[in-house]
mmCIF file of C-alpha atoms and ligand atoms in Angstrom:
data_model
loop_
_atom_site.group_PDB
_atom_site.id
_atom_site.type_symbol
_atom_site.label_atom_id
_atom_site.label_comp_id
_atom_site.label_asym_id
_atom_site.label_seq_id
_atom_site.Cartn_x
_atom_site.Cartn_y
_atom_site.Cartn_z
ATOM 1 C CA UNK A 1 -7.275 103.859 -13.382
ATOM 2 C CA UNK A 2 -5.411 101.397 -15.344
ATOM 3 C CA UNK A 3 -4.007 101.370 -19.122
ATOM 4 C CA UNK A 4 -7.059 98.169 -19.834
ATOM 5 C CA UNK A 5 -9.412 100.828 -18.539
ATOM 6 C CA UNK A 6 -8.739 103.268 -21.302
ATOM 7 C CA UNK A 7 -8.810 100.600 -23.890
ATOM 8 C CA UNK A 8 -12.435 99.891 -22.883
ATOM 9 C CA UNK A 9 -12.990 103.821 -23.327
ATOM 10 C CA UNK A 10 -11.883 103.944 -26.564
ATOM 11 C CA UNK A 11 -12.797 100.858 -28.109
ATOM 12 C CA UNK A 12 -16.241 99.574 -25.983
ATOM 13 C CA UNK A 13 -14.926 96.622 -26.756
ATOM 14 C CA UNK A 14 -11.996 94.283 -27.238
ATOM 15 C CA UNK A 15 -9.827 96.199 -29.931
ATOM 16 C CA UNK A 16 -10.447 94.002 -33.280
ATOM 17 C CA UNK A 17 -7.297 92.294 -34.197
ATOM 18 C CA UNK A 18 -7.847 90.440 -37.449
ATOM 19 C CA UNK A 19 -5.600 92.220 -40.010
ATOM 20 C CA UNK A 20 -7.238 94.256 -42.542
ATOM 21 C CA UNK A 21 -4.443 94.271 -44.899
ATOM 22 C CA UNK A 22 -0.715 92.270 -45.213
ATOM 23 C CA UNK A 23 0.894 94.888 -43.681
ATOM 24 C CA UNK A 24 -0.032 98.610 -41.710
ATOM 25 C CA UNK A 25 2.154 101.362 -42.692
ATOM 26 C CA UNK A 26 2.531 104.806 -41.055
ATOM 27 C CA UNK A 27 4.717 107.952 -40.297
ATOM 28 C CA UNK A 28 4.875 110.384 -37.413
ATOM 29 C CA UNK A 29 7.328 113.138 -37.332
ATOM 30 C CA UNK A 30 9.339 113.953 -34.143
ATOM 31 C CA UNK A 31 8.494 117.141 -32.439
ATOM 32 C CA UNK A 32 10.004 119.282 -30.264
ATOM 33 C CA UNK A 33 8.966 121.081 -27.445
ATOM 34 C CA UNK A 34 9.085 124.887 -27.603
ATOM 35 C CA UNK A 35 7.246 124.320 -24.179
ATOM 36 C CA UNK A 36 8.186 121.790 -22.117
ATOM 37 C CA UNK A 37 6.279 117.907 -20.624
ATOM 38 C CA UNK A 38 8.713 117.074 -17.723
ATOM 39 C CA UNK A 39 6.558 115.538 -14.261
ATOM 40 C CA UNK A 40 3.593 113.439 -14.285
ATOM 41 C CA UNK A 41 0.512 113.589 -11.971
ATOM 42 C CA UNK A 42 -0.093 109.801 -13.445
ATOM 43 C CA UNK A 43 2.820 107.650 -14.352
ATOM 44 C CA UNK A 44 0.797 104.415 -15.513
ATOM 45 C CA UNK A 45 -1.262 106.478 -18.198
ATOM 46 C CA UNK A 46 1.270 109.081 -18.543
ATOM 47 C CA UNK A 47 -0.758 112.489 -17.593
ATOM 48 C CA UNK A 48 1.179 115.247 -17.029
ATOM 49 C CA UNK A 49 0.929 117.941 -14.383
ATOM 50 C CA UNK A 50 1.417 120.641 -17.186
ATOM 51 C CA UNK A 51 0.115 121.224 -20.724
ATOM 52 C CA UNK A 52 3.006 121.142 -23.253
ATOM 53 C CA UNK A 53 3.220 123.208 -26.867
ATOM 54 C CA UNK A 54 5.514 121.646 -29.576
ATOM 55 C CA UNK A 55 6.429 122.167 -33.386
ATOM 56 C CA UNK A 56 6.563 119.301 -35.384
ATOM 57 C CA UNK A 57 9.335 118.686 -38.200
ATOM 58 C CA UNK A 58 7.855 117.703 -40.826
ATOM 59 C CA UNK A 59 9.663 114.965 -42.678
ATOM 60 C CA UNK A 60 11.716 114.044 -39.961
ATOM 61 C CA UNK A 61 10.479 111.021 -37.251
ATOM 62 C CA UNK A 62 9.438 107.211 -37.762
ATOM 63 C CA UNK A 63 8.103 105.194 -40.706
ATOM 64 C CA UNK A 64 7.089 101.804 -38.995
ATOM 65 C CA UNK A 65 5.567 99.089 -40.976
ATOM 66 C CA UNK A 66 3.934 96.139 -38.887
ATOM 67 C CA UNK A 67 3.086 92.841 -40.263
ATOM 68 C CA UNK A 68 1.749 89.966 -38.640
ATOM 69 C CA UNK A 69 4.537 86.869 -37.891
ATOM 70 C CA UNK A 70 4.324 83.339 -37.031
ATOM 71 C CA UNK A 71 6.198 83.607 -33.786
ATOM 72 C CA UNK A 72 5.952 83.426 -29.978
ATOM 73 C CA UNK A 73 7.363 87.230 -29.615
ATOM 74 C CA UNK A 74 7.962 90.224 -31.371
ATOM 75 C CA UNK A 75 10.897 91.159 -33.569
ATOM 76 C CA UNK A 76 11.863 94.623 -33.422
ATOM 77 C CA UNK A 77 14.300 96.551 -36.312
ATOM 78 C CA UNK A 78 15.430 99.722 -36.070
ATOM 79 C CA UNK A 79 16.802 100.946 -39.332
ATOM 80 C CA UNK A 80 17.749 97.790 -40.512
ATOM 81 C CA UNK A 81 18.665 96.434 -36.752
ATOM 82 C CA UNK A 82 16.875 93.795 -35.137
ATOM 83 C CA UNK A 83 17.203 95.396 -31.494
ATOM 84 C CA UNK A 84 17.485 92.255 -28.859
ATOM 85 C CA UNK A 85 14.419 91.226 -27.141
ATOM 86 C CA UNK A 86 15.774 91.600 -23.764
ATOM 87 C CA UNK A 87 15.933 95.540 -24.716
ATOM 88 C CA UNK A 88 14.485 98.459 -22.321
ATOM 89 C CA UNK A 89 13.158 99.413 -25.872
ATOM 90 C CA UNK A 90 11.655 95.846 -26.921
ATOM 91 C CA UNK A 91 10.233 95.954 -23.822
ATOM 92 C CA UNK A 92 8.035 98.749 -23.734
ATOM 93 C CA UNK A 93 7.014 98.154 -27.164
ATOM 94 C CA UNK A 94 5.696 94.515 -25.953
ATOM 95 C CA UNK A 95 4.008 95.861 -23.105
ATOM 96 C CA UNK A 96 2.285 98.520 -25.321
ATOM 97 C CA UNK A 97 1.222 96.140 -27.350
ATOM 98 C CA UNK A 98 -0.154 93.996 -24.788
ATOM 99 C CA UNK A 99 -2.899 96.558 -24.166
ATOM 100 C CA UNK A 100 -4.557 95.572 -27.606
ATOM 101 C CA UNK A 101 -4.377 91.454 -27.228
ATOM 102 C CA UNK A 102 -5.200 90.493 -23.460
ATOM 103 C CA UNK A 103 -4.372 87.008 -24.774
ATOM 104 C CA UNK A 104 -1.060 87.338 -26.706
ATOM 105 C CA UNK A 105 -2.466 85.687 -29.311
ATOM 106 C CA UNK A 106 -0.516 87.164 -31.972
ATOM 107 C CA UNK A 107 2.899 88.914 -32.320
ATOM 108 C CA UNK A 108 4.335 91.179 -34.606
ATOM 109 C CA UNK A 109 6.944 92.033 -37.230
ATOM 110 C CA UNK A 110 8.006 95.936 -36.547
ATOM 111 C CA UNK A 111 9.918 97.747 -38.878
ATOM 112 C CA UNK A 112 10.983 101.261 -37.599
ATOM 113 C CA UNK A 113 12.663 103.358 -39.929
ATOM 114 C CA UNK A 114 14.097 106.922 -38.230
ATOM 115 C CA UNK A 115 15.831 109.409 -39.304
ATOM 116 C CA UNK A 116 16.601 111.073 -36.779
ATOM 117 C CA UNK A 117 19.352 109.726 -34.008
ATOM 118 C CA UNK A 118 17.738 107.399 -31.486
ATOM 119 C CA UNK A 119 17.466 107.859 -27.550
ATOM 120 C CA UNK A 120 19.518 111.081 -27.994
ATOM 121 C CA UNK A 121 16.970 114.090 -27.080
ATOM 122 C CA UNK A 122 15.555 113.908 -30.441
ATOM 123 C CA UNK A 123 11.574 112.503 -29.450
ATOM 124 C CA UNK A 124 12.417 109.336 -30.789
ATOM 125 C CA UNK A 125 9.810 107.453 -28.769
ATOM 126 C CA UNK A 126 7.425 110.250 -29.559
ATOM 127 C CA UNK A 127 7.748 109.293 -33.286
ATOM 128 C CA UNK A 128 8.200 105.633 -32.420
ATOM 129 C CA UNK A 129 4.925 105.442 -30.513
ATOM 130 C CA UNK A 130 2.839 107.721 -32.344
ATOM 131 C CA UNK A 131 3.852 105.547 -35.524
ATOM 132 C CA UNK A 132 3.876 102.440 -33.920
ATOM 133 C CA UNK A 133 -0.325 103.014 -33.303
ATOM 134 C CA UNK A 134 -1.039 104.440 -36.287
ATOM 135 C CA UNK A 135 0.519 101.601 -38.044
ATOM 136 C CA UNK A 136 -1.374 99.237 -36.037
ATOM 137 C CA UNK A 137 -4.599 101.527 -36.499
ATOM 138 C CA UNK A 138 -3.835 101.035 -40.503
ATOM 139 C CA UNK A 139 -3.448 97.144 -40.010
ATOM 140 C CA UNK A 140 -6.559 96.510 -38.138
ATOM 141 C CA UNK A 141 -8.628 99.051 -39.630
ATOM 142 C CA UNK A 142 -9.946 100.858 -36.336
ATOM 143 C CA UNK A 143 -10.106 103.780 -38.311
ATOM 144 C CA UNK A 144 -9.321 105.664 -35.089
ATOM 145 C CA UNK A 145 -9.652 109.230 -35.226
ATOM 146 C CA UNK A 146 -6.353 111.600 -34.330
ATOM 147 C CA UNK A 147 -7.077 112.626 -30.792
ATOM 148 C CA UNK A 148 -8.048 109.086 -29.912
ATOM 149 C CA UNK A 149 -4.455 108.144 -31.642
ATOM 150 C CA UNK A 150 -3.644 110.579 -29.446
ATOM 151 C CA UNK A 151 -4.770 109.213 -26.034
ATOM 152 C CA UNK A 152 -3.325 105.752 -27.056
ATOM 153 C CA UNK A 153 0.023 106.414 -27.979
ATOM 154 C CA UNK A 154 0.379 108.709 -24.831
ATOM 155 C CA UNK A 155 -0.147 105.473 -22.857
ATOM 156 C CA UNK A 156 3.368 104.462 -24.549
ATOM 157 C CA UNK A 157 5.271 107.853 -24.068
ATOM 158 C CA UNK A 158 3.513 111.360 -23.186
ATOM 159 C CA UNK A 159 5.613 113.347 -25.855
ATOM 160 C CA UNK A 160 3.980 110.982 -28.737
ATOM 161 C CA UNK A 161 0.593 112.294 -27.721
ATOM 162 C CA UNK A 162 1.775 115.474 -29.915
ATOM 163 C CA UNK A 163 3.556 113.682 -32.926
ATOM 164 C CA UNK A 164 0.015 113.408 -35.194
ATOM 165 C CA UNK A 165 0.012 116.728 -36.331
ATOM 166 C CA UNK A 166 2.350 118.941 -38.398
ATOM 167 C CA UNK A 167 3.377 122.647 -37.428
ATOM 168 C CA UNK A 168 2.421 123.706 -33.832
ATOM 169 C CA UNK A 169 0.784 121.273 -31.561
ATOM 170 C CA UNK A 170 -0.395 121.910 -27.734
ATOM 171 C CA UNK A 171 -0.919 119.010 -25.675
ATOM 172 C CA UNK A 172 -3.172 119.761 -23.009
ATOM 173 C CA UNK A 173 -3.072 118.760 -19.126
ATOM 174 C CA UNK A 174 -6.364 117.747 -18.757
ATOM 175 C CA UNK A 175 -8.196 116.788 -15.143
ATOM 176 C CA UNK A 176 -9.811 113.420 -15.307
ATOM 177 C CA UNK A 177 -8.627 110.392 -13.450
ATOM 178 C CA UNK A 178 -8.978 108.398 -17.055
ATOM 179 C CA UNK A 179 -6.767 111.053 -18.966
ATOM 180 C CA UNK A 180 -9.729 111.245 -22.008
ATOM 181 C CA UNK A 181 -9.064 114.739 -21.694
ATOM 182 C CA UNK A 182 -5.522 114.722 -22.039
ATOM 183 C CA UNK A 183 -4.879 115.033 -25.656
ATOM 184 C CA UNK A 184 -3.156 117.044 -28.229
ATOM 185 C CA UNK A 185 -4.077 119.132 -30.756
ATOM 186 C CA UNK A 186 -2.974 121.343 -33.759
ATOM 187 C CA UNK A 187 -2.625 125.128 -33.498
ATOM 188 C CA UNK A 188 -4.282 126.902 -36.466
ATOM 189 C CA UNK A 189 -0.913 128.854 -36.936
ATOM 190 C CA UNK A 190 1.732 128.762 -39.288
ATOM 191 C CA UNK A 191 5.237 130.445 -39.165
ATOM 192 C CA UNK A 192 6.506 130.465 -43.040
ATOM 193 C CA UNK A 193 9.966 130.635 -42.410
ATOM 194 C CA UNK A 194 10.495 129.624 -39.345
ATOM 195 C CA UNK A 195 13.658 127.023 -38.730
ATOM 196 C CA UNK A 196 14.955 124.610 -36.656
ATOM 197 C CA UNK A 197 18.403 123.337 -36.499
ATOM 198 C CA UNK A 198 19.568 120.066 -34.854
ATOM 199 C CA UNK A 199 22.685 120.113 -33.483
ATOM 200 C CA UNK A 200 23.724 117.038 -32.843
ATOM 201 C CA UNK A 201 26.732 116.586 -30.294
ATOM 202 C CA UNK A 202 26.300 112.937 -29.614
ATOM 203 C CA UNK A 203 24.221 110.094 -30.914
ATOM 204 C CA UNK A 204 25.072 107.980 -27.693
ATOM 205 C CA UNK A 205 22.265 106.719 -25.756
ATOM 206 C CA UNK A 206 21.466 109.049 -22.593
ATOM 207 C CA UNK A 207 22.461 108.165 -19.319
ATOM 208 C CA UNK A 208 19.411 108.687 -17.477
ATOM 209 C CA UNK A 209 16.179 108.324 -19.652
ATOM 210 C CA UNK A 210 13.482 111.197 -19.369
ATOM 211 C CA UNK A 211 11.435 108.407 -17.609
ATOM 212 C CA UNK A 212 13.451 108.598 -14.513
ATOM 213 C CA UNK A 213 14.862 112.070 -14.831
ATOM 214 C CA UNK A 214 11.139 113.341 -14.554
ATOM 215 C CA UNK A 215 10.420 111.213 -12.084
ATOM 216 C CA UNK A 216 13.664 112.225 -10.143
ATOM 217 C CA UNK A 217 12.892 115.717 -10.552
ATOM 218 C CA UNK A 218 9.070 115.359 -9.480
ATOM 219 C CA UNK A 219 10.302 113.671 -6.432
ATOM 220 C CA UNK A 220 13.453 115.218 -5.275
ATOM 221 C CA UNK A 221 13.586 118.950 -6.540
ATOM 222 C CA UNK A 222 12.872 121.746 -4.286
ATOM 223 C CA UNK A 223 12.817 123.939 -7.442
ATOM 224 C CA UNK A 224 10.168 121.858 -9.205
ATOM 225 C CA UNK A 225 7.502 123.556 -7.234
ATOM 226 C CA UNK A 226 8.353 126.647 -9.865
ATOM 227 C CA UNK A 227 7.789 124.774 -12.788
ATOM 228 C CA UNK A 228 3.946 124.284 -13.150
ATOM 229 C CA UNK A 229 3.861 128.223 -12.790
ATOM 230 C CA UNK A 230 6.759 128.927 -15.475
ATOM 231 C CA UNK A 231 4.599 126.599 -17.780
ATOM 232 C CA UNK A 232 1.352 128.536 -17.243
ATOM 233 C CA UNK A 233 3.534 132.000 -18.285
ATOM 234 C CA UNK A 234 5.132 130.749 -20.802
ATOM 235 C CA UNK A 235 2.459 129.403 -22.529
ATOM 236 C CA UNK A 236 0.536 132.352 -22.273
ATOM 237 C CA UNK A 237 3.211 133.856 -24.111
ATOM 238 C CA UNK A 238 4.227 131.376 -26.585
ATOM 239 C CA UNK A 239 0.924 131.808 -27.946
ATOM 240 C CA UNK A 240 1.411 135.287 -28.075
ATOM 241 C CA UNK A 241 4.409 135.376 -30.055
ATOM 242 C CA UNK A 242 2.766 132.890 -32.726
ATOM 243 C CA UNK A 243 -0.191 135.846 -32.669
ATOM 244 C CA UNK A 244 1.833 138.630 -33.101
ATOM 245 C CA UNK A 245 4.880 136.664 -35.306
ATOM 246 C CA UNK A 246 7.303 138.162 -32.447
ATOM 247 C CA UNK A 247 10.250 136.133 -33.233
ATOM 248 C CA UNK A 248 12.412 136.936 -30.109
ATOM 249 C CA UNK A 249 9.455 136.465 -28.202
ATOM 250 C CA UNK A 250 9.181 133.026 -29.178
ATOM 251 C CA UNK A 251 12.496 132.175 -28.955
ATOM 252 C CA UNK A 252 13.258 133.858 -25.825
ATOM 253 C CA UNK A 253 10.503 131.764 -24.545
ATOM 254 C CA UNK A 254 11.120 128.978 -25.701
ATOM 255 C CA UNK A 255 14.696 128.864 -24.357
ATOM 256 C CA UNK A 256 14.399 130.433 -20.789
ATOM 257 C CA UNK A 257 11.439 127.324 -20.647
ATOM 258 C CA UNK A 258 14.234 124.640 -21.462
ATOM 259 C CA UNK A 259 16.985 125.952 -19.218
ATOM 260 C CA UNK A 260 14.197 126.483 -16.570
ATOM 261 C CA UNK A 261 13.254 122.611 -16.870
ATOM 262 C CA UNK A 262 17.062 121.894 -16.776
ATOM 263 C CA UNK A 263 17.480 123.317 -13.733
ATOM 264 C CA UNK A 264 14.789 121.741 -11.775
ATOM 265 C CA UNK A 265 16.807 118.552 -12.997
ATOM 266 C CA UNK A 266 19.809 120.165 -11.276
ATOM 267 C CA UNK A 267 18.040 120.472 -7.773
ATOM 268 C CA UNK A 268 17.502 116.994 -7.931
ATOM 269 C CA UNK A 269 18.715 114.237 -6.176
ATOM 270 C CA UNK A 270 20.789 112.307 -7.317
ATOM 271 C CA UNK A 271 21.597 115.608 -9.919
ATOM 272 C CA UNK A 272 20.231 114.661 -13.062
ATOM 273 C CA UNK A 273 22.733 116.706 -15.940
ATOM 274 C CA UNK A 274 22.071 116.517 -19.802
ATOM 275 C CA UNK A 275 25.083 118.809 -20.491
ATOM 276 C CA UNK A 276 28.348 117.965 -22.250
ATOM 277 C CA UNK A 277 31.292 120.728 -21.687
ATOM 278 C CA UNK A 278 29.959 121.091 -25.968
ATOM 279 C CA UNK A 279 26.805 121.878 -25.036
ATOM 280 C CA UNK A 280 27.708 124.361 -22.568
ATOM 281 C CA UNK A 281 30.367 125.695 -25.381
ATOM 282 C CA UNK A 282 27.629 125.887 -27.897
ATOM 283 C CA UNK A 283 24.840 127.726 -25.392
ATOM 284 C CA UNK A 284 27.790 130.572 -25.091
ATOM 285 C CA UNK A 285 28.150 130.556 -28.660
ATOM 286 C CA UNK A 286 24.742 131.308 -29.393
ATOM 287 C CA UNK A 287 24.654 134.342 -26.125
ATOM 288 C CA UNK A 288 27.331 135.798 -27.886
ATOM 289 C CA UNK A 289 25.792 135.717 -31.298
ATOM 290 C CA UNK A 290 22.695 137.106 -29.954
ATOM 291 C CA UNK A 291 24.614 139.554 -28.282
ATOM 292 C CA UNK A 292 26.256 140.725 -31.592
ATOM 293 C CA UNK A 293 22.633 141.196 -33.369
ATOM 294 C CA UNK A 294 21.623 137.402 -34.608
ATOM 295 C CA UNK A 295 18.181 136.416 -33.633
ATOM 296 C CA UNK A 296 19.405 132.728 -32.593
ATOM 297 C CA UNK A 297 18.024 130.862 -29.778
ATOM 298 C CA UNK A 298 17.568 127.258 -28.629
ATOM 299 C CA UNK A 299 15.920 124.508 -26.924
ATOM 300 C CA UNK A 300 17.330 121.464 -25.681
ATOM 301 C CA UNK A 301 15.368 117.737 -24.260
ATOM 302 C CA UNK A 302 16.777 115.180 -21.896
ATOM 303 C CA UNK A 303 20.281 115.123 -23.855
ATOM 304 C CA UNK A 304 23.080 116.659 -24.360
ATOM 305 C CA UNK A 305 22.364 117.993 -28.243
ATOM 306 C CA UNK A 306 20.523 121.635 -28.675
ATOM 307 C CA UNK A 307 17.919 122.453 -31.039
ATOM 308 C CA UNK A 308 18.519 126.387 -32.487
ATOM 309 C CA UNK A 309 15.535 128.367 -33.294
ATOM 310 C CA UNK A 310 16.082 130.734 -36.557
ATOM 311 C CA UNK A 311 14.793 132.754 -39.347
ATOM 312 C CA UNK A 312 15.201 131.314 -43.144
ATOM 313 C CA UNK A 313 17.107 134.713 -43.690
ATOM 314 C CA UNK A 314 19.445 133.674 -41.071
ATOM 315 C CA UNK A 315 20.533 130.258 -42.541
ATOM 316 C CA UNK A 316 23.642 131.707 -43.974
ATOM 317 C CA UNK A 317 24.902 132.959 -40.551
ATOM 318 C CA UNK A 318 23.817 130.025 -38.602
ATOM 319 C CA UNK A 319 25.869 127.286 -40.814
ATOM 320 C CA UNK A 320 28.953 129.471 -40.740
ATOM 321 C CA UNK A 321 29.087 129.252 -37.106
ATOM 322 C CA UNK A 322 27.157 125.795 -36.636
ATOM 323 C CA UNK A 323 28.609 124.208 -39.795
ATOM 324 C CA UNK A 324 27.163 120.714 -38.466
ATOM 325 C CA UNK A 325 24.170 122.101 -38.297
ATOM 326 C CA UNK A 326 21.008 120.014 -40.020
ATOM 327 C CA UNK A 327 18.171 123.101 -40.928
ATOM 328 C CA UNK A 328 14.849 122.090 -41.413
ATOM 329 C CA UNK A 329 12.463 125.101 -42.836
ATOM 330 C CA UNK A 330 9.315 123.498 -40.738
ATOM 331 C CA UNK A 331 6.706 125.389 -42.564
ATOM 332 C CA UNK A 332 8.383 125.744 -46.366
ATOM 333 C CA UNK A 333 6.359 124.053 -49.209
ATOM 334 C CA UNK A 334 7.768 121.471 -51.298
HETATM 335 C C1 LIG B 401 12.275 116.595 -22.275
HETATM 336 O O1 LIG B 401 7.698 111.651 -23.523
HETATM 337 O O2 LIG B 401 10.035 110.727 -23.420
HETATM 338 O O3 LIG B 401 11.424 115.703 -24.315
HETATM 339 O O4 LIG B 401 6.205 110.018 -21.058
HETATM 340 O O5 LIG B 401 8.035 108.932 -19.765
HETATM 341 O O6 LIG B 401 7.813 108.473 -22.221
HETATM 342 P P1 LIG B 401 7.618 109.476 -21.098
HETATM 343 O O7 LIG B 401 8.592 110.708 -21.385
HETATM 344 P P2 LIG B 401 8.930 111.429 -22.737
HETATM 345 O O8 LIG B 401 9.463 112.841 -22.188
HETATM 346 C C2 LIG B 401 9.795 113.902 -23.030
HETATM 347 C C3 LIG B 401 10.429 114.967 -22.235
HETATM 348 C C4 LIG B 401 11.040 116.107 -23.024
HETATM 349 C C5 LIG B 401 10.091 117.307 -23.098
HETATM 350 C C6 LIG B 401 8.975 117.233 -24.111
HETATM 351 O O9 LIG B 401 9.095 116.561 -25.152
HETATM 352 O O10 LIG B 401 7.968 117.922 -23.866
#
C-alpha cells in the first residue's frame, strides 16, 4: 500500500487543485503525548503498532498560510525564515505535497508561523503537518472532514494525526493494510484546571530525529517487545484517571509511559539518549518535590526538554522551583 493509494481513498479522484481563494489559512496546536506513538508497523503511511492518547495546548502550535507562487519549487519560512531548499525539513514538506499534484504543476508559498521551539520535542511537525493540510484543505476547498485531515496529515508525520482537536485526543492503531482506520479522535472529557508546563532546556535541533530513533528502537531493542503491552495498560488507565479526575493517576501514568518509551530507546543499538545532565537534574527535582507532598509529574518526547503535569492551584509552587517554566491552563476559558 502506497501514500497515491490513500489519496485515491480519500479523494476518488485526483485531489482538485485550482485555488479557491488567494491564500488558505489554518492553525493546529501541538500536542503532547500523555501516552506515547514510538514504532511503526508501516513506515511509508506511518501506522503505528500502538494507539496513542494526547492533550492538545490550545493556543500553542502552527499558523501556516499557503499561497500559490510562480516558481519551479517551493519556498518554505519558518517564523520569518526562509529555511533552504536542500533542508531535511523542505524536503518532506515537498514530498508531502507531491501526493496532491502527480504532475508538479504548481508550487507553493508556505508561511509557518510557531510558537513553540522547532525540532526540539515540542510536536513541531505534528502542528506543522496538521496545519500544513488544513491550509491546503482551506485553499482548494476540499472541504475535508477532520478524521480524513486526519489520515492525510498522518501520511506526513504520525503525531499530526492528533493535532485537529483541542483537549484530549486518542489516536487509534487501527488494522487495515490502507491505514483508513488509523485516525484520531477527541475524547469527550475535559480537565478544568489541568496544566502543562514546558520546560524548555534547549531549543537546539535533536541529534537523532524520532524518525530514526523509532525506527532504531523497533529494530534493535530487546526491551521493545514490552512496549505494545505497557501501552495497552496504560491506556486502560489513562482513561480511567480522566473518568474518575484521579490526578496522580494520570500523572503517574503518564510519566512511568515516557520513561518506559525512553528506555526501550536505551536498549537500542546504537543507544539512542534524549537526556541532558539538566534533564536528569530536573527529573530529580520533580521526585523530590513529589516526595515532599507536590502533585508534579512529567512527560518528555524525543528531546532533551520535559513537559510537567500540574494542578492550577499548584502554579505558585511550580514557578518557584521551575522559574523558566511556560504554564499553559489547557482547559481555562478565555
Ligand atoms: C516521541 O510523529 O515525529 O513525540 O511519524 O516519523 O513523523 P513520524 O514521528 P513523530 O513521532 C512522535 C514521537 C513522540 C511521541 C508522540 O508524540 O506520541
Amino acid at each position: 500500500m502506497r501514500k497515491s493509494d490513500v489519496i485515491q481513498l480519500i479523494f476518488h479522484r485526483p485531489p482538485p487543485t485550482d485555488p479557491k481563494h488567494e491564500k488558505g489559512l489554518a492553525f493546529a496546536p501541538t500536542n503532547i503525548a500523555l501516552v506515547k506513538y514510538w514504532g511503526k508497523r508501516d513506515a511509508e503511511l506511518n501506522l503505528p503498532m500502538t494507539s496513542s492518547l494526547s492533550i492538545a495546548l490550545p493556543d500553542k502550535g502552527a499558523m501556516t498560510t499557503v499561497m500559490l507562487q510562480d516558481q519551479a519549487q517551493e519556498t518554505v519560512i519558518v517564523n520569518d525564515r526562509e529555511i533552504p531548499s536542500d533542508s531535511e525539513f523542505v524536503k518532506r514538506i515537498t514530498q508531502f505535497l507531491d501526493l496532491f499534484r502527480p504532475e508538479k504543476k504548481w508550487h507553493l508559498n508556505i508561511n509557518i508561523k510557531m510558537n513553540i521551539p522547532i525540532a526540539a520535542g515540542l510536536a513541531s511537525s505534528a502542528c506543522g503537518f496538521a496545519s500544513l493540510i488544513s491550509a491546503l484543505n482551506d485553499l482548494f476547498g476540499w472541504q475535508l472532514a477532520a478524521h480524513q485531515l486526519s489520515i492525510l496529515a498522518r501520511l506526513g508525520s504520525g503525531s499530526a494525526a492528533r493535532s485537529f482537536w483541542t483537549g484530549f485526543v486518542e489516536w487509534h492503531a487501527g488494522v487495515q493494510s490502507d491505514g483508513m482506520d488509523s485516525v484520531a479522535e477527541p475524547l469527550s472529557v475535559e480537565w478544568p484546571g489541568l496544566c502543562v508546563g514546558l520546560l524548555t532546556m534547549s531549543d537546539k535541533e535533536k541529534p537523532i530525529s524520532s524518525r530514526e530513533g523509532m525506527q532504531r528502537t523497533v529494530n534493535s531493542s530487546i526491551l521493545y517487545t514490552a512496549w505494545p503491552k505497557k501501552v495497552t495498560q496504560d491506556l486502560a488507565i489513562l482513561k480511567q484517571a480522566l473518568h474518575v479526575k484521579n490526578f496522580p493517576l494520570l500523572g503517574g501514568t503518564a510519566e512511568s509511559n515516557a520513561l518506559t518509551m525512553h528506555a526501550t530507546m536505551l536498549a537500542s543499538w546504537p543507544p539512542v539518549c534524549y537526556f541532558l545532565p539538566e534533564t536528569i537534574a530536573a527529573m530529580q527535582q520533580i521526585w523530590s518535590l513529589r516526595r515532599q507532598g507536590l502533585a508534579l509529574y512529567f512527560t518528555e518526547d524525543a528531546g532533551p526538554n520535559l513537559k510537567l503535569l500540574f494542578l492550577e492551584e499548584d502554579i505558585g509552587a511550580v514557578k518557584e522551583h521551575f522559574p523558566s517554566v511556560e504554564v499553559v491552563n489547557v482547559f481555562e476559558k478565555e
